[in-house]
N, CA, C and O atoms as CSV, one atom per row, in Angstrom:
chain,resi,resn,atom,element,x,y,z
A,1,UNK,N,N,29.367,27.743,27.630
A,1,UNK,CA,C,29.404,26.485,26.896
A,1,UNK,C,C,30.862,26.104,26.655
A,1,UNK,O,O,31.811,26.869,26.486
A,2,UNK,N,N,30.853,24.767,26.672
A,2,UNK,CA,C,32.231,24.396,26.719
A,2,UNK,C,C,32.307,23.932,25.180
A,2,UNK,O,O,31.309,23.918,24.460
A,3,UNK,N,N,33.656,23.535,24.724
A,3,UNK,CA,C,33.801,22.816,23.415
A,3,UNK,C,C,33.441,21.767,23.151
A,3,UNK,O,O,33.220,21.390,22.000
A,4,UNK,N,N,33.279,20.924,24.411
A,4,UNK,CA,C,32.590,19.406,24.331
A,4,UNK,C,C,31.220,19.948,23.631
A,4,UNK,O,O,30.888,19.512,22.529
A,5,UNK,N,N,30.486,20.866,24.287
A,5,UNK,CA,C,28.963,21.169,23.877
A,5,UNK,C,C,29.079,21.787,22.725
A,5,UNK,O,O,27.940,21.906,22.273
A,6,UNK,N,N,29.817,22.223,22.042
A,6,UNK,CA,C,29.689,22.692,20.859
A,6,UNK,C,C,30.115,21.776,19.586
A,6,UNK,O,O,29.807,21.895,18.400
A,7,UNK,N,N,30.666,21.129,20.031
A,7,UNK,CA,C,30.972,19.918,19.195
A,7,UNK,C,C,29.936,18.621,19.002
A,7,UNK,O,O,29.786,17.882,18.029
A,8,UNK,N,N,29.251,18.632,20.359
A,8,UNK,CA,C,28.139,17.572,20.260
A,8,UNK,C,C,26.928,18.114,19.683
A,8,UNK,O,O,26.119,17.545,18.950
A,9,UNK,N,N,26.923,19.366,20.149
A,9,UNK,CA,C,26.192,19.882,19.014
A,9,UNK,C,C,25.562,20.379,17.489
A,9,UNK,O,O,24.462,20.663,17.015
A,10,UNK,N,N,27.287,20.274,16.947
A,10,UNK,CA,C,27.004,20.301,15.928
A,10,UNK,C,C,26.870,18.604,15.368
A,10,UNK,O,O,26.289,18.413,14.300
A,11,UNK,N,N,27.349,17.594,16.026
A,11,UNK,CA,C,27.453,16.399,15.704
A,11,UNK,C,C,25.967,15.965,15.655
A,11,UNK,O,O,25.588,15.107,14.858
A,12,UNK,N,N,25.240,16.502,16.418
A,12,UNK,CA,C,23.722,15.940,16.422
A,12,UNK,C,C,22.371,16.857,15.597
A,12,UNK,O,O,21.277,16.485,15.173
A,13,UNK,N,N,23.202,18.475,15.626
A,13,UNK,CA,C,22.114,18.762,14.834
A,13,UNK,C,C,22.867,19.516,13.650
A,13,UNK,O,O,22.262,20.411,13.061
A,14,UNK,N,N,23.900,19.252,13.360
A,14,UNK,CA,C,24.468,19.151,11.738
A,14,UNK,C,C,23.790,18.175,10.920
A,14,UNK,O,O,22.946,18.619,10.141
A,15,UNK,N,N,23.960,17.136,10.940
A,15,UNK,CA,C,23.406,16.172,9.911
A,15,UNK,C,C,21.528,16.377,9.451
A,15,UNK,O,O,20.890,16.091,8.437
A,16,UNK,N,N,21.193,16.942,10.644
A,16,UNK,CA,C,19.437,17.210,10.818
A,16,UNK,C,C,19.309,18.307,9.787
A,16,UNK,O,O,18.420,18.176,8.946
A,17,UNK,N,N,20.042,19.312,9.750
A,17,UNK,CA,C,20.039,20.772,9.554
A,17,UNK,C,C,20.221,20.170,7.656
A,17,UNK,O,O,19.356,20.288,6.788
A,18,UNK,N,N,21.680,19.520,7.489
A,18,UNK,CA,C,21.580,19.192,6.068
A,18,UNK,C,C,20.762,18.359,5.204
A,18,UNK,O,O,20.839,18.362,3.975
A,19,UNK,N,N,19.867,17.549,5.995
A,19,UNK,CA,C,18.511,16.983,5.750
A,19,UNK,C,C,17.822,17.519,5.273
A,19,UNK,O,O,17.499,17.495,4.086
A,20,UNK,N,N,17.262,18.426,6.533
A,20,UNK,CA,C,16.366,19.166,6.195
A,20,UNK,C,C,16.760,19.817,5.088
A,20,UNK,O,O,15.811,19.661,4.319
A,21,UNK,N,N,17.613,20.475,4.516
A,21,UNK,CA,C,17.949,21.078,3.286
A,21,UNK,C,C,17.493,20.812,2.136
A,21,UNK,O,O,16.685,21.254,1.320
A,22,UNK,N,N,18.614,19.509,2.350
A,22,UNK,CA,C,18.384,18.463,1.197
A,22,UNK,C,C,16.044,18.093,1.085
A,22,UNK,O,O,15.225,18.250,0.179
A,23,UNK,N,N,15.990,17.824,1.868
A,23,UNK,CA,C,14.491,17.504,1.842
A,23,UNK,C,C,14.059,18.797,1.322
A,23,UNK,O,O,13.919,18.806,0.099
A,24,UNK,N,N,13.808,19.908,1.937
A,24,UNK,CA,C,13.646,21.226,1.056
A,24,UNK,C,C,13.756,21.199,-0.301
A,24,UNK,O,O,12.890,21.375,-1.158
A,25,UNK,N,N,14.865,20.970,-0.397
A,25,UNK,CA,C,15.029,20.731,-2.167
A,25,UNK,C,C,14.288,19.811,-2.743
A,25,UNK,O,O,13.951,20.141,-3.880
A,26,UNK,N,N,13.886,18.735,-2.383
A,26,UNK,CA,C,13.515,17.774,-3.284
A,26,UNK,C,C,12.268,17.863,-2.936
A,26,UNK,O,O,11.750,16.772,-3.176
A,27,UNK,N,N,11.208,18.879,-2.320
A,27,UNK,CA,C,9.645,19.231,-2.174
A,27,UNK,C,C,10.045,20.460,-3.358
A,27,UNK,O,O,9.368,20.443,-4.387
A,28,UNK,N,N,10.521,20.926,-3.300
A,28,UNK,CA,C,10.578,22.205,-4.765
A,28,UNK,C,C,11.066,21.273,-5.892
A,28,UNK,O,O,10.880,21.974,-6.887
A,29,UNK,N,N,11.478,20.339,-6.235
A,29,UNK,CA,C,11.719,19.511,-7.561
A,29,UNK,C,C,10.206,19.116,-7.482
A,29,UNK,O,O,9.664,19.672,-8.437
A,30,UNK,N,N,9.288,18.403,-6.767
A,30,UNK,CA,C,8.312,17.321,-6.445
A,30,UNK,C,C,7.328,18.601,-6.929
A,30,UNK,O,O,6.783,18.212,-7.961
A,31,UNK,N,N,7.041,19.467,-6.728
A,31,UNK,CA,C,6.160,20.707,-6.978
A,31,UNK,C,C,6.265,20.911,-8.642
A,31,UNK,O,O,5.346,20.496,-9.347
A,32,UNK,N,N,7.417,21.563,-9.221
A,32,UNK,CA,C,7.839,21.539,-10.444
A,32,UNK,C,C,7.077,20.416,-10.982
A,32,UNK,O,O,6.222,20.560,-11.855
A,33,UNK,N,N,7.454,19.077,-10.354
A,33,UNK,CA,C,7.089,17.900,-11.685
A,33,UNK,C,C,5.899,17.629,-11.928
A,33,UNK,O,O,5.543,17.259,-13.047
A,34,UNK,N,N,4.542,17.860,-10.252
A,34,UNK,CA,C,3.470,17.821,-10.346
A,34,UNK,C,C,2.649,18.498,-11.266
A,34,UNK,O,O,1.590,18.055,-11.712
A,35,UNK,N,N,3.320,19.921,-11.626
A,35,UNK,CA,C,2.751,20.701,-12.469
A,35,UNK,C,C,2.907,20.354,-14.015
A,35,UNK,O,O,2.143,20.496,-14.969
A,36,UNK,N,N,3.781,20.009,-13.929
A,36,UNK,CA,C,4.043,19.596,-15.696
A,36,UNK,C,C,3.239,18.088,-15.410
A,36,UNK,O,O,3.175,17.474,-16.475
A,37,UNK,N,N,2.801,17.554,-14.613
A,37,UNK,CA,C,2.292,16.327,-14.877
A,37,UNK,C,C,0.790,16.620,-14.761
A,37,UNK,O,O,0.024,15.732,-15.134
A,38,UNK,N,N,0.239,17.870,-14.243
A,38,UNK,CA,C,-0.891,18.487,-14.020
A,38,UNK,C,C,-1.246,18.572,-15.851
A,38,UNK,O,O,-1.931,17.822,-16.548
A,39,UNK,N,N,-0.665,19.485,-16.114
A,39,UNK,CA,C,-0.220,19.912,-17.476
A,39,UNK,C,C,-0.761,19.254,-18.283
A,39,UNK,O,O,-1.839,19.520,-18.814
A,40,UNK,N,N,0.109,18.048,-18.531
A,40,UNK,CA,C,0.049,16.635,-19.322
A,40,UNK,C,C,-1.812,16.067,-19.306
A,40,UNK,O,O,-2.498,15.893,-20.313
A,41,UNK,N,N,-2.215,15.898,-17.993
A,41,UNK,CA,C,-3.190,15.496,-18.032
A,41,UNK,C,C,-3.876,16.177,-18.524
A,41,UNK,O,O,-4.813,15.773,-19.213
A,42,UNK,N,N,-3.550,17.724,-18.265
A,42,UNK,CA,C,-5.336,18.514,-18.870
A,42,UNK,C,C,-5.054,18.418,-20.121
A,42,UNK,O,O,-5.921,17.658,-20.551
A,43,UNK,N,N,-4.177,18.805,-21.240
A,43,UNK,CA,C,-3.947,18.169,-22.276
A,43,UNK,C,C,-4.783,17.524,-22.882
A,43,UNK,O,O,-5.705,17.992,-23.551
A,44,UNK,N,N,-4.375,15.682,-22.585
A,44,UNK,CA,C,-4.692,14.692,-22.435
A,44,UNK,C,C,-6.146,14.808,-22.810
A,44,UNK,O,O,-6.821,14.503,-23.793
A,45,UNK,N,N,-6.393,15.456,-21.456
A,45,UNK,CA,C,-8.172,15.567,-21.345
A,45,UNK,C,C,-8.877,15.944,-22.229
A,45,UNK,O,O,-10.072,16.057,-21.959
A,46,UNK,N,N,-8.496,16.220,-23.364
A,46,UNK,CA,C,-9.060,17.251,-24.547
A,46,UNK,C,C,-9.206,16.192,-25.476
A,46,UNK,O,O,-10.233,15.895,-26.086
A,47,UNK,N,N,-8.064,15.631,-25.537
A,47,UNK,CA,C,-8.119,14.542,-26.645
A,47,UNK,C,C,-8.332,13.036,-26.451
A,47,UNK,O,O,-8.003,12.064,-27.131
A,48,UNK,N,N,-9.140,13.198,-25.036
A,48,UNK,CA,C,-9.641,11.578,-24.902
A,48,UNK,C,C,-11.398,11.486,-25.774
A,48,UNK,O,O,-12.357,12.256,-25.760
A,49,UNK,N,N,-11.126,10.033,-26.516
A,49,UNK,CA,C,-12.178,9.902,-27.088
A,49,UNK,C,C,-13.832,9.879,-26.631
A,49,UNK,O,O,-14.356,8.972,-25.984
A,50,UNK,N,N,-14.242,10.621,-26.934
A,50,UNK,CA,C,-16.008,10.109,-26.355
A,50,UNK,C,C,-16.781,9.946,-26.613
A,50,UNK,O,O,-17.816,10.200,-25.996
A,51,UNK,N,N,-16.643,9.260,-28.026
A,51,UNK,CA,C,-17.824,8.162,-28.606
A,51,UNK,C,C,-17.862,7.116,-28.059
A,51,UNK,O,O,-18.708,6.319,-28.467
A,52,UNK,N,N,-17.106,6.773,-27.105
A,52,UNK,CA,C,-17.578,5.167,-26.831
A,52,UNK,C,C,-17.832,4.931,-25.158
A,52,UNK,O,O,-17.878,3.887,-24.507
A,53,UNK,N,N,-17.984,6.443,-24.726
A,53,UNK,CA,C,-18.516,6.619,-22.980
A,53,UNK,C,C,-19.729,6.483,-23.310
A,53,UNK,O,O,-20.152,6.988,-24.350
A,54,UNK,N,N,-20.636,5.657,-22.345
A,54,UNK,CA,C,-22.254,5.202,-22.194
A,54,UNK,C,C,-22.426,4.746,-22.985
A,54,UNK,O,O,-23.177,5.266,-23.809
A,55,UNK,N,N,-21.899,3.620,-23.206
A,55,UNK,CA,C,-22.005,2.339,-23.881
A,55,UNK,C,C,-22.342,2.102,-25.050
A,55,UNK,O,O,-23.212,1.352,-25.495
A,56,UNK,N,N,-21.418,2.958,-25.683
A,56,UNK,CA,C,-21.480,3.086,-27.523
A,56,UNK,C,C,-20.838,1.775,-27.835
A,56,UNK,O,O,-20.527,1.012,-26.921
A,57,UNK,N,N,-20.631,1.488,-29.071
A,57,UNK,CA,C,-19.900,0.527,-29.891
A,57,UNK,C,C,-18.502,1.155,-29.756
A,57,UNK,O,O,-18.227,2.355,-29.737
A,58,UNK,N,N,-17.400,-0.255,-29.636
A,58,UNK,CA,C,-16.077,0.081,-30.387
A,58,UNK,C,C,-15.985,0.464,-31.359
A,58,UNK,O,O,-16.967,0.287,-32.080
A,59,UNK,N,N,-14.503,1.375,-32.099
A,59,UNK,CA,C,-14.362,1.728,-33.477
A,59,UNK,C,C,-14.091,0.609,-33.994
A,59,UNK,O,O,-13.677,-0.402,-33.428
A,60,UNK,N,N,-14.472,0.885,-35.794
A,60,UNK,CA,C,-14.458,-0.637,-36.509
A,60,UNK,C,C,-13.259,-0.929,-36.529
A,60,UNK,O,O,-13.253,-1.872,-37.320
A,61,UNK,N,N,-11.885,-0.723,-36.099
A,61,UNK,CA,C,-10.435,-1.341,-36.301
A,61,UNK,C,C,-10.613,-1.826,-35.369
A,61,UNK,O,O,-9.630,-2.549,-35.527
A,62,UNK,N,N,-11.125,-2.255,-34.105
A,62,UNK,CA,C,-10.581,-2.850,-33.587
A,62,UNK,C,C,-11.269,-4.471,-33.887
A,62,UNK,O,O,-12.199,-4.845,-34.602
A,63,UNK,N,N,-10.447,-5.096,-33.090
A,63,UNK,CA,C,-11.165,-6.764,-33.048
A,63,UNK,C,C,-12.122,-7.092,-32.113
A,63,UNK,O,O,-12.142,-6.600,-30.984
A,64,UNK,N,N,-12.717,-7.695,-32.420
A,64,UNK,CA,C,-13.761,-8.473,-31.790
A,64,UNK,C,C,-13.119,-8.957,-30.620
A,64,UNK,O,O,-12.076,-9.605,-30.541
A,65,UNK,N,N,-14.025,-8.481,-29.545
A,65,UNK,CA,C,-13.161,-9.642,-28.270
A,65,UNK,C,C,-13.332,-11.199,-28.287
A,65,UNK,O,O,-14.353,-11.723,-28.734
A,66,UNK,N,N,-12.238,-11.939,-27.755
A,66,UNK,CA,C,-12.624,-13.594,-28.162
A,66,UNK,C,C,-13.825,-13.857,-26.747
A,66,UNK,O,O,-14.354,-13.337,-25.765
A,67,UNK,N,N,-13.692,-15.311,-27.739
A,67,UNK,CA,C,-14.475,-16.302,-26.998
A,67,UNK,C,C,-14.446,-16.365,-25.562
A,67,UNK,O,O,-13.250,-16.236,-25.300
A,68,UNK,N,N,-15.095,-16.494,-24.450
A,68,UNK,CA,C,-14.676,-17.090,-23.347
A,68,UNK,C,C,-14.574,-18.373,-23.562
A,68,UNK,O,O,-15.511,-18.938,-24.126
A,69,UNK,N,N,-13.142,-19.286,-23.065
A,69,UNK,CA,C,-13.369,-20.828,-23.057
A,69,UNK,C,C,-13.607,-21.047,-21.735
A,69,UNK,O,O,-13.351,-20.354,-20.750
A,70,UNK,N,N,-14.307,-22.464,-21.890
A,70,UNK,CA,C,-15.107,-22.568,-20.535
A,70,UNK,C,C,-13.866,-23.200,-19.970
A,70,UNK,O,O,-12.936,-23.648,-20.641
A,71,UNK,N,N,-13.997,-23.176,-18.124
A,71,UNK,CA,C,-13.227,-23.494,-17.347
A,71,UNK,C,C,-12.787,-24.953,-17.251
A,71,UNK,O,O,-13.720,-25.750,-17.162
A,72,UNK,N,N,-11.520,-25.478,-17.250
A,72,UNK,CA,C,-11.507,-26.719,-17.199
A,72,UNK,C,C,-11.691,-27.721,-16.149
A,72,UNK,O,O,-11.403,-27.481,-14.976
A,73,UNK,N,N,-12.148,-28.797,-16.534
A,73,UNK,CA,C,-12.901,-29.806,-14.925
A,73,UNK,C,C,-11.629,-29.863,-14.403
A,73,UNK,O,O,-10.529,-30.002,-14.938
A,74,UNK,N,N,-12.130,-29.673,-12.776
A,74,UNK,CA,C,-11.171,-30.254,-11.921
A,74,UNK,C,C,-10.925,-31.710,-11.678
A,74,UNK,O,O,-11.876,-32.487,-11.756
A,75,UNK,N,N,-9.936,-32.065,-11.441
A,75,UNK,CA,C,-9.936,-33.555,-11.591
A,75,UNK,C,C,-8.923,-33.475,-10.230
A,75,UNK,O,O,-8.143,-32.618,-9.816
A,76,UNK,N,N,-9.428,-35.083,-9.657
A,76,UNK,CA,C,-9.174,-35.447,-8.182
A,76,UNK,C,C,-7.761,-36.123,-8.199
A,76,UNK,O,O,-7.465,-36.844,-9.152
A,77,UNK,N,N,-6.909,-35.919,-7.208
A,77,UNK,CA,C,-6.364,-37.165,-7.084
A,77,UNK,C,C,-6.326,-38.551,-7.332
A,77,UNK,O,O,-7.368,-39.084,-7.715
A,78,UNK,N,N,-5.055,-39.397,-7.144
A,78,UNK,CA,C,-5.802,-40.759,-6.823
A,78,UNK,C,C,-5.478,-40.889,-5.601
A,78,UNK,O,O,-4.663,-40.177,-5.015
A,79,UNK,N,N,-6.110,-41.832,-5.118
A,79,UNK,CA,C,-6.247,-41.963,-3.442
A,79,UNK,C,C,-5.307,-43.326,-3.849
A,79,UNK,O,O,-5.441,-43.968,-4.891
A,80,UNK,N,N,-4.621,-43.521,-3.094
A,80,UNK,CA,C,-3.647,-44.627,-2.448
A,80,UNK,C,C,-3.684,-45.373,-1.111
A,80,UNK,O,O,-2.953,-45.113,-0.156
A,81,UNK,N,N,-4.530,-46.238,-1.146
A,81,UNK,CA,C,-4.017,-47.270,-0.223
A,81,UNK,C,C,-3.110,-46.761,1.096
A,81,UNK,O,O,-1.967,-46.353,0.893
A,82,UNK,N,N,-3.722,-46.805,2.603
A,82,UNK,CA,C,-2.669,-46.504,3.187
A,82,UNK,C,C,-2.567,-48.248,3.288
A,82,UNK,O,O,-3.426,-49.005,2.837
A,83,UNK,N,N,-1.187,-48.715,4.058
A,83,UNK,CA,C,-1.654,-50.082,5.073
A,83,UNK,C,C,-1.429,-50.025,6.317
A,83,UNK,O,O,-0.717,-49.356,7.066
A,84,UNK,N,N,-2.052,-50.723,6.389
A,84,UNK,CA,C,-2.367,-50.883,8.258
A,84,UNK,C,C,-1.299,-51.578,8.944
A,84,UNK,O,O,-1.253,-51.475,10.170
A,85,UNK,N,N,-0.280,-52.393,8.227
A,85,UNK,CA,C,1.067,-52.698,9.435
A,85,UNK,C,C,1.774,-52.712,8.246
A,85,UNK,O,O,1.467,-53.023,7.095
A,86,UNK,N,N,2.970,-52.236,8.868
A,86,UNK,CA,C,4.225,-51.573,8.321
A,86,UNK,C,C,4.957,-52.976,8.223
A,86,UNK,O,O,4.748,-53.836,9.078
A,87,UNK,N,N,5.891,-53.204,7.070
A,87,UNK,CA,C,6.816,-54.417,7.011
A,87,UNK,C,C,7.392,-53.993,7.697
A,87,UNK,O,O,7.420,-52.806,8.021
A,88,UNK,N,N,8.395,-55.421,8.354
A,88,UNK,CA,C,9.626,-55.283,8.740
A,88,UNK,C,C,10.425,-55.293,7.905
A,88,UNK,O,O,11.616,-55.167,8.188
């Protein structure tokens, strides 16, 4: 191997090699965070409410949902007149 080939070589699979590194690293951060976000949810899961799954009543603080207002009429254009010969 000559120095040309060792030089193009590292020119093409240097930058790949520190990628890949770098990518390595940031699947072991991405692992870490899933778990603490795993975490969080089961948590979570303990203290979600379930009086009001299968169609219980809301608790009394909250408000009443409003009204639906009804949709408003569509209303048309006005139509304008074309004319049929153009002034001079």
């Amino acid at each position: 191997m000559s120095t040309v080939d060792i030089v193009a070589a590292a020119v093409l699979f240097g930058p790949a090699a520190l990628g890949g590194a770098a990518f390595a690293w940031t699947l072991r951060g991405a692992a870490s965070d899933s778990a603490a976000v795993r975490q969080v949810l089961a948590e979570y899961d303990g203290t979600r409410p379930t009086d009001t799954e299968g169609g219980g009543t809301p608790p009394p603080e909250r408000e009443p949902a409003p009204d639906i207002a009804p949709a408003p009429v569509a209303r048309l254009a006005t139509v304008i007149p074309f004319p049929d010969r153009r002034a001079a």
